[in-house]
Short mmCIF file of C-alpha atoms in Angstrom, two decimals:
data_model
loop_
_atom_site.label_atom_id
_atom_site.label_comp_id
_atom_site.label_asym_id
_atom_site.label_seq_id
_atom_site.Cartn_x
_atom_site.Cartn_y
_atom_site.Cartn_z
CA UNK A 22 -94.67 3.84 -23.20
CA UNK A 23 -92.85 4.63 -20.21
CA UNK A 24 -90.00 7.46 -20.13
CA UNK A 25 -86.32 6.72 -19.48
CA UNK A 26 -85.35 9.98 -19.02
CA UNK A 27 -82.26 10.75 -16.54
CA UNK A 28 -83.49 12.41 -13.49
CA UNK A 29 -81.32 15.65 -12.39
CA UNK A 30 -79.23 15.21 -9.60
CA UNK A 31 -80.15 16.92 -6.21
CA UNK A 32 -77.99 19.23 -4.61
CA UNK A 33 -76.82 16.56 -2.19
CA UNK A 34 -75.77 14.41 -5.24
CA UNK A 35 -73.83 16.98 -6.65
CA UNK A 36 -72.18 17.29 -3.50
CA UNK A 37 -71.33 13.80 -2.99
CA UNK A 38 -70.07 13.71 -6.85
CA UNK A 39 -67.76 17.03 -6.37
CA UNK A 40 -66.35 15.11 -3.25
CA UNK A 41 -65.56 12.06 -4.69
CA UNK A 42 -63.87 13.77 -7.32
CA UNK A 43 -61.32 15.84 -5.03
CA UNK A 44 -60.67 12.73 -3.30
CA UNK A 45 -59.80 11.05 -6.33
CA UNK A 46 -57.86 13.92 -7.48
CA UNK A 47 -56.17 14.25 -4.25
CA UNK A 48 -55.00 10.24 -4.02
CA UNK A 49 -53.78 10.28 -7.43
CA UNK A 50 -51.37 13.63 -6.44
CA UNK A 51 -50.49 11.86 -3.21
CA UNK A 52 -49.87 8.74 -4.87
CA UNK A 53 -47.21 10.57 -7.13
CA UNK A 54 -45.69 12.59 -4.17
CA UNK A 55 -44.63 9.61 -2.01
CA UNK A 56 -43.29 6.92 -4.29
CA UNK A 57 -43.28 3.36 -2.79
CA UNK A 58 -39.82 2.67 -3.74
CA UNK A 59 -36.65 4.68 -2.62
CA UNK A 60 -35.94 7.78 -4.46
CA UNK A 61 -33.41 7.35 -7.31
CA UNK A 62 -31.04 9.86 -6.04
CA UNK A 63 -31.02 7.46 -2.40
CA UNK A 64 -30.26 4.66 -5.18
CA UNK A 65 -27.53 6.50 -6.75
CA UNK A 66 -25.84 7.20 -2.85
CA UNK A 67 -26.09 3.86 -1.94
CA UNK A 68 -23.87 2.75 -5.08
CA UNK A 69 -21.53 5.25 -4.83
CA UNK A 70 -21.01 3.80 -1.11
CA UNK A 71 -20.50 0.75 -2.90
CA UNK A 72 -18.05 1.73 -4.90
CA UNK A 73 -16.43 3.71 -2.84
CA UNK A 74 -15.75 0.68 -0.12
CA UNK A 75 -14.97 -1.45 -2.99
CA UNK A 76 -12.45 1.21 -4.53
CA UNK A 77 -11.45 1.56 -0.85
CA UNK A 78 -10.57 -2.79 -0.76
CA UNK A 79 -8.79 -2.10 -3.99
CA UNK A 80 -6.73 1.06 -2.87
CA UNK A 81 -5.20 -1.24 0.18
CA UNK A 82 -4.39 -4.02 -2.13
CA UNK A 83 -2.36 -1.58 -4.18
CA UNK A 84 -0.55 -0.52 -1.15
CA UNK A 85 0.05 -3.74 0.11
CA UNK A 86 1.40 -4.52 -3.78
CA UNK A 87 3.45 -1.05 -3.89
CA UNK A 88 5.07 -2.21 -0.74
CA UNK A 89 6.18 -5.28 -1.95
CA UNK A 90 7.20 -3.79 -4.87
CA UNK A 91 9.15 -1.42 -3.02
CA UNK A 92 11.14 -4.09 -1.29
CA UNK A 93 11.88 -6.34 -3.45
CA UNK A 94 13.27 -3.13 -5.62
CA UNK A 95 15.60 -2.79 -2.61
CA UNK A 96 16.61 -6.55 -3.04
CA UNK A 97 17.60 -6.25 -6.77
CA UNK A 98 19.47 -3.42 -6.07
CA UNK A 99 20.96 -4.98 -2.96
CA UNK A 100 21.67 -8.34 -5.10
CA UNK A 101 23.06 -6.36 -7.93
CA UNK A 102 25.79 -3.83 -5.40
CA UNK A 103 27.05 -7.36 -4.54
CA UNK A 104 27.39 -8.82 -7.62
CA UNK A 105 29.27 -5.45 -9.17
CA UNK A 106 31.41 -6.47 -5.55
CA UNK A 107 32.32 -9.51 -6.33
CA UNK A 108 33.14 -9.28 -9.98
CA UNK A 109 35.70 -6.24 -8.94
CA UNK A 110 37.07 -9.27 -7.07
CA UNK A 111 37.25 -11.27 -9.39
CA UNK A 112 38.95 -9.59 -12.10
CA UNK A 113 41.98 -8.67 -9.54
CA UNK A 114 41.84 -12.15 -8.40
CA UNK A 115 42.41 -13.14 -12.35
CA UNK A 116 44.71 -10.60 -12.50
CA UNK A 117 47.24 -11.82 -9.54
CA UNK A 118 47.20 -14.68 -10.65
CA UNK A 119 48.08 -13.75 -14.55
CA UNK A 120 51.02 -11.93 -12.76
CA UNK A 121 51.81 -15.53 -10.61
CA UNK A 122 51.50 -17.45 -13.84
CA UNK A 123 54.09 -14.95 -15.62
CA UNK A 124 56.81 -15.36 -13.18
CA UNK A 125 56.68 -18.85 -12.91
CA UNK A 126 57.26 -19.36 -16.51
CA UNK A 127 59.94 -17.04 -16.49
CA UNK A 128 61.60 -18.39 -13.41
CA UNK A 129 60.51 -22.23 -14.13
CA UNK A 130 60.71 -22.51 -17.82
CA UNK A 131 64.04 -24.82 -17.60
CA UNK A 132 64.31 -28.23 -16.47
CA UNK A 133 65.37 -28.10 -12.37
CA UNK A 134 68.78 -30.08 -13.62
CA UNK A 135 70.04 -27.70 -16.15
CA UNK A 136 69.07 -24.27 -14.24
CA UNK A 137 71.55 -26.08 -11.49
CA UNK A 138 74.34 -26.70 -13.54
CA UNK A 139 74.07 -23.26 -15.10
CA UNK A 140 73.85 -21.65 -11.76
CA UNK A 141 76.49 -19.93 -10.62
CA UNK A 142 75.34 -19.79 -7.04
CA UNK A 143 73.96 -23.19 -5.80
CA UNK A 144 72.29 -21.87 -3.05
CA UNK A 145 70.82 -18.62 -4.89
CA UNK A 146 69.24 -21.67 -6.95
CA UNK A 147 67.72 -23.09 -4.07
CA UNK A 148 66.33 -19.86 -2.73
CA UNK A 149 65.05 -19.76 -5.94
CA UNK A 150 63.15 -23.52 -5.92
CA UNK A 151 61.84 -22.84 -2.96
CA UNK A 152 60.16 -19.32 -4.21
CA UNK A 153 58.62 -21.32 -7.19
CA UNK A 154 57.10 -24.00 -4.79
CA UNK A 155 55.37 -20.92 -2.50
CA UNK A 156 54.06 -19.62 -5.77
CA UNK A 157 52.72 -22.44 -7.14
CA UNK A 158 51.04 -23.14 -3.45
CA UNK A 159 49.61 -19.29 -3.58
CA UNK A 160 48.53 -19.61 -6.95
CA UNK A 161 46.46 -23.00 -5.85
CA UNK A 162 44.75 -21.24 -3.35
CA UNK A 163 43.70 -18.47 -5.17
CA UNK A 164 42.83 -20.52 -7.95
CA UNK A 165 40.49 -21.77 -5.08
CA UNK A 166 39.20 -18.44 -3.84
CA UNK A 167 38.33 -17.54 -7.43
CA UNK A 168 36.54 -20.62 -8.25
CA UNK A 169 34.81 -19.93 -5.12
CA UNK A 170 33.86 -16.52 -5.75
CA UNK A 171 32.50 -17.61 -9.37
CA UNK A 172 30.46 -19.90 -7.84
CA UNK A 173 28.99 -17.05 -5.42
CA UNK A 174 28.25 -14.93 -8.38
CA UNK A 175 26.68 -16.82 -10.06
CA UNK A 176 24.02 -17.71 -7.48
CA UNK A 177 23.59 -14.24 -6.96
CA UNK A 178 23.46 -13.52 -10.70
CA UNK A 179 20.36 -16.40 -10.52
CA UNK A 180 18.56 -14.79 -6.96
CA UNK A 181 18.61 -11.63 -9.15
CA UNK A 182 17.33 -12.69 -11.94
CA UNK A 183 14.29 -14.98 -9.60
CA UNK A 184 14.22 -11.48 -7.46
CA UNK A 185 13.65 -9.33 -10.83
CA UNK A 186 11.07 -11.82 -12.05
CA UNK A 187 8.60 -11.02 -8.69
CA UNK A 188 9.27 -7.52 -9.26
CA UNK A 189 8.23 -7.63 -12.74
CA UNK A 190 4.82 -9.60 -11.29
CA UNK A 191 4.58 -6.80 -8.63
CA UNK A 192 4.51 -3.86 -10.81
CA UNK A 193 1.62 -6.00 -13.30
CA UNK A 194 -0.15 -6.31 -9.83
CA UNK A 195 0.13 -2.90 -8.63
CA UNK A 196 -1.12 -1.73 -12.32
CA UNK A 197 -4.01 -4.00 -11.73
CA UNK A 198 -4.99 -3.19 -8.87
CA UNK A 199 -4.35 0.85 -10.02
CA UNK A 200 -6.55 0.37 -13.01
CA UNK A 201 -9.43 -1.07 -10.53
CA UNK A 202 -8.84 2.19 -8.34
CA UNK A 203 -9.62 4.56 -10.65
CA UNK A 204 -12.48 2.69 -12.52
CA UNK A 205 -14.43 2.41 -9.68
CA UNK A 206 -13.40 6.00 -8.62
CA UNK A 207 -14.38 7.30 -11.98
CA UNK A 208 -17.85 5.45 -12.07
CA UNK A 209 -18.35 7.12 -8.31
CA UNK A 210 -18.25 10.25 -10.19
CA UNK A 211 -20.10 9.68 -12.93
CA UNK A 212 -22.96 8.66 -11.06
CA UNK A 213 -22.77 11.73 -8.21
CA UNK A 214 -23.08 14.16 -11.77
CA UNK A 215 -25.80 12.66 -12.78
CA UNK A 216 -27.73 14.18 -9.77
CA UNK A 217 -29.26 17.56 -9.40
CA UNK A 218 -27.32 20.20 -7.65
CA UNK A 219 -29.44 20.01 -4.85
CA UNK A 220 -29.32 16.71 -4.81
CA UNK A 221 -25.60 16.85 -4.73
CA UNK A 222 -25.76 19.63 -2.17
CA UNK A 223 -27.93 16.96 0.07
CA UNK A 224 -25.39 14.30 -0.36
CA UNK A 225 -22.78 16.67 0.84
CA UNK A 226 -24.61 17.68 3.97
CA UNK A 227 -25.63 13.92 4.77
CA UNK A 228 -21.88 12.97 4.47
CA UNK A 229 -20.15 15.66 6.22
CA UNK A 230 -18.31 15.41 8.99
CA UNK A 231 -16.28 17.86 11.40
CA UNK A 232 -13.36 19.13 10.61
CA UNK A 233 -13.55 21.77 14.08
CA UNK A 234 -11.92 20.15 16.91
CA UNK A 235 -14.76 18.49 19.14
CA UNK A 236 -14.60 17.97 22.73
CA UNK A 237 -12.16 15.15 23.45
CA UNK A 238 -11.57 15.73 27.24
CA UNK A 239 -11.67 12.88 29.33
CA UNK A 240 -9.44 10.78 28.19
CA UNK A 241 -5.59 10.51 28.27
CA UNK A 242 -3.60 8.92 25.24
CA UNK A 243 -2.12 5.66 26.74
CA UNK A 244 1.19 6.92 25.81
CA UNK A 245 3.45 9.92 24.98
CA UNK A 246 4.00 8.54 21.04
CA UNK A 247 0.33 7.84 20.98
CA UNK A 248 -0.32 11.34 21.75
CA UNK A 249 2.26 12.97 19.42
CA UNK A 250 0.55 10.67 16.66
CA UNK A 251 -2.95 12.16 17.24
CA UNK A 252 -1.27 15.43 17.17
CA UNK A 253 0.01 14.46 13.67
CA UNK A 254 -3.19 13.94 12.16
CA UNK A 255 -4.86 16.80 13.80
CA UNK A 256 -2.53 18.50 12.29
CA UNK A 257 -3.53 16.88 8.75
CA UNK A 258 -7.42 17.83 9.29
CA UNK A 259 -8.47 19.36 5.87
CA UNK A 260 -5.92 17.65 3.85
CA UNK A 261 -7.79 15.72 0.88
CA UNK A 262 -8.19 12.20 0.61
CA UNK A 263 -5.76 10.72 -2.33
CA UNK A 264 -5.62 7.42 -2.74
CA UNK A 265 -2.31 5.77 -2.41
CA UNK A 266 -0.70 8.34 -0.56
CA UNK A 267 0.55 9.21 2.62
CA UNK A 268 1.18 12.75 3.34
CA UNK A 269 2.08 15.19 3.89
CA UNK A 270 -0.06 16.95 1.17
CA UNK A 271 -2.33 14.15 0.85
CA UNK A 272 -3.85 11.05 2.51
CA UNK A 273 -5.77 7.91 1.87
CA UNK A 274 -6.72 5.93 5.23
CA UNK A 275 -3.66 3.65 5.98
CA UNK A 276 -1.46 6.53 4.82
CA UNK A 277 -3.08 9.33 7.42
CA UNK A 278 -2.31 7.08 10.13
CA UNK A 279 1.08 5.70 9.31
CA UNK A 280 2.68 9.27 8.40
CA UNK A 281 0.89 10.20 11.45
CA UNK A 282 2.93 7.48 13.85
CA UNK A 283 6.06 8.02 11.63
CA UNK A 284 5.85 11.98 12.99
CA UNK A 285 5.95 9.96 16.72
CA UNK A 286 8.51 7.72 15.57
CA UNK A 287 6.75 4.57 15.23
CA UNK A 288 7.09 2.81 12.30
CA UNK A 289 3.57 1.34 11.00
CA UNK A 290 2.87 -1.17 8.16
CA UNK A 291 1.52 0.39 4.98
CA UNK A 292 -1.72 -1.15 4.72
CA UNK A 293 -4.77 -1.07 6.76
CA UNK A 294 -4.97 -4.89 7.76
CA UNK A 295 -1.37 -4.81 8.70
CA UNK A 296 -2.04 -2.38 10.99
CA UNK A 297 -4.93 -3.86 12.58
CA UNK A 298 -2.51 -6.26 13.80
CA UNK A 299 0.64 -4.11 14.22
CA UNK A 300 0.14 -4.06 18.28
CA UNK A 301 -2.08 -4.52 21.33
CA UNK A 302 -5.96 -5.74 20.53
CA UNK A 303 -8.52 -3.60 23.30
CA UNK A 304 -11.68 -3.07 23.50
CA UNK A 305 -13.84 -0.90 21.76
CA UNK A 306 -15.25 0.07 25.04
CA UNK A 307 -11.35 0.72 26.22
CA UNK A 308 -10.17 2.54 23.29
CA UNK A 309 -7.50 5.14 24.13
CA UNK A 310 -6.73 8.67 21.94
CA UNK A 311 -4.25 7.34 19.10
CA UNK A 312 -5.40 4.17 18.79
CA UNK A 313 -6.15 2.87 15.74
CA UNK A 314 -9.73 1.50 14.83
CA UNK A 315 -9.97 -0.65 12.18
CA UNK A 316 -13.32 -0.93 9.93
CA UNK A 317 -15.32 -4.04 8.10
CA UNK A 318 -14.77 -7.43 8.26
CA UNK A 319 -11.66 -7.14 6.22
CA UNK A 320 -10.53 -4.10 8.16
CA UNK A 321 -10.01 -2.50 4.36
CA UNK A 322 -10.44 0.99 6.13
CA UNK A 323 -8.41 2.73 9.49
CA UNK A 324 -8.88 5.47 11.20
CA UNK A 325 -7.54 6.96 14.66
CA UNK A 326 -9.71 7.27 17.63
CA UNK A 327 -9.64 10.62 18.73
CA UNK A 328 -11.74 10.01 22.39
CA UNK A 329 -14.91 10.99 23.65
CA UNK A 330 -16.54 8.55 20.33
CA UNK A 331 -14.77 10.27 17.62
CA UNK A 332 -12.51 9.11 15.04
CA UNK A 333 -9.78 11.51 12.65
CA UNK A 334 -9.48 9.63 9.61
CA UNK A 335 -9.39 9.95 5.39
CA UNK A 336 -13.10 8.83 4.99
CA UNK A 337 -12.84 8.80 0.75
CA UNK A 338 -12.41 10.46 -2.43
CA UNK A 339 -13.47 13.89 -1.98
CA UNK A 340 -14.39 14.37 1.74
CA UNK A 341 -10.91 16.06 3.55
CA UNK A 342 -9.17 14.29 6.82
CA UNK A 343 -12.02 14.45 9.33
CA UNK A 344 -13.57 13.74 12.86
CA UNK A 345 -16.64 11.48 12.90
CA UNK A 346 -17.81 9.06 15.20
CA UNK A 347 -16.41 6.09 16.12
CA UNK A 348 -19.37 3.74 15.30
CA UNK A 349 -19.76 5.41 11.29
CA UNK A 350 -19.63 1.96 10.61
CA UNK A 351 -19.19 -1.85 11.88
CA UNK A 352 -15.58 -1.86 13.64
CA UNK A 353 -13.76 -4.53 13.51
CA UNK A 354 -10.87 -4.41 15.90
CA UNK A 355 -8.74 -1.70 17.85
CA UNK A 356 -5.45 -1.88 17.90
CA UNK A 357 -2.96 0.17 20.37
CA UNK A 358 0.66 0.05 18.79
#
């Protein structure tokens, strides 16, 4: 019967096995170098973004909300000054006429007859007549005046009370949107510690911007305010990024560039979409050194263009007041106030 033995490879076998296995060895290393999907930390950056922007959106509406609430504190108060006003007023008004109502019964208690015939001086008696008939006119009209003035009050005393009710749905508002803030900021964090430290040291570098002064010749500021603005937030380069401030210690991005126009003099809305339409639409390809470029669709961040492509602006939650270029993301308008 025939063997079945297994013949022993030749050198050139063993070759071609030893070379297959590197190459196997080698793919499967290779193949768990470069992953096919994104790394998770690129994951984790890209939701941070995310919340960030969104946190940004929600920062603007709080502002917006703050403002309102701001005013319409300014109402009640305003409402209330006049109604303490009026009802000083009032009580004198009720007092004169107390007084009025006095005299005449102590002048006009008799019958007009008798007080004649007991008068000793006819014509001191008509004097006297006469005085009673001017009082009672007076007291008419200020009867009048007071009924008017009641009538005042209390539609203030109502505006108040409609004025207080908005405030009260302001404040809820402003909580709301305050309570969205910091969740999202606090979920931004979370997920930037749950990197590596070089990781997080990578995400730093890729996100940095410059906080030296770059060159910015070139270009004038199309006006002397403009120019004193962009002074103002050079001046605030370093300063950390707070939301829902503005300045001087601290900034988020509407609040960097209204405090800086308020140092020129110009007042600016508080939010970031106000802004965008608090003057003159240009160009991007005209933009001038203090005006202000507004970012994404909903213009929910600002900065201030700076010239020669760069932008000063409170980017977000820990980076400081910065330079970076003017196209760091899709502008939506530029504004020159």
């Amino acid at each position: 019967m025939g063997s079945h033995r297994r013949l022993a490879p030749t050198g050139s076998d063993r070759g071609a096995t030893a070379v297959a296995g590197f190459l196997s060895a080698a793919a499967a290393v290779l193949g768990a170098a470069v992953p096919a999907t994104a790394a998770p930390h690129d994951d984790t950056r890209a939701e941070v973004d995310r919340l960030h922007t969104e946190a940004e959106q929600a920062t603007e509406a709080y502002n917006e909300a703050a403002e309102r609430t701001d005013t319409l504190r300014e109402q009640v108060s305003a409402v209330q000054d006049r109604i303490a006003r009026q009802q000083g007023r009032i009580n004198t008004m009720r007092d004169a006429l107390g007084s009025l109502a006095g005299a005449q019964y102590r002048s006009g208690g008799l019958d007009p007859s008798v007080a004649l015939l007991l008068s000793a001086d006819p014509d001191d008696y008509l004097d006297k007549a006469a005085a009673l008939d001017r009082i009672g006119a007076h007291q008419a009209g200020e009867l009048r005046r007071l009924q008017h003035a009641l009538r005042h009050l209390a539609q203030d005393r109502a505006e108040a009370g409609r004025t207080l009710e908005r405030l009260n749905k302001s404040l809820r508002t402003v909580a709301a949107h305050k309570k969205t803030v910091e969740r999202k900021l606090a979920e931004a964090r979370r997920l930037l510690n749950s990197l590596s430290e070089s990781e997080r040291e990578a995400d730093r570098a890729s996100r940095s911007g410059r906080a030296d002064l770059p060159d910015l010749s070139g270009t004038a500021a199309a006006s002397g305010r403009a120019a004193a603005a962009l002074a103002a937030a050079q001046s605030a380069l370093g300063k950390p990024y707070v939301w829902g401030a503005n300045g001087p210690s601290g900034f988020d991005c509407s609040g960097l560039t209204q405090w800086s126009y308020a140092q020129a003099g110009v007042a600016l809305p508080r939010t970031s979409q106000a802004q965008a339409g608090a003057g003159q639409r240009v160009p991007l390809d005209q933009a001038r050194p203090g005006d202000l470029v507004a970012y994404r669709d909903d213009a929910s961040h600002i900065g201030m263009y700076a010239g020669n492509g760069q932008v000063i602006h409170a980017p977000y939650p820990g980076a400081p007041v910065r330079y970076d270029p003017v196209g760091m993301m899709p502008v939506s308008s530029v504004t020159r106030p």
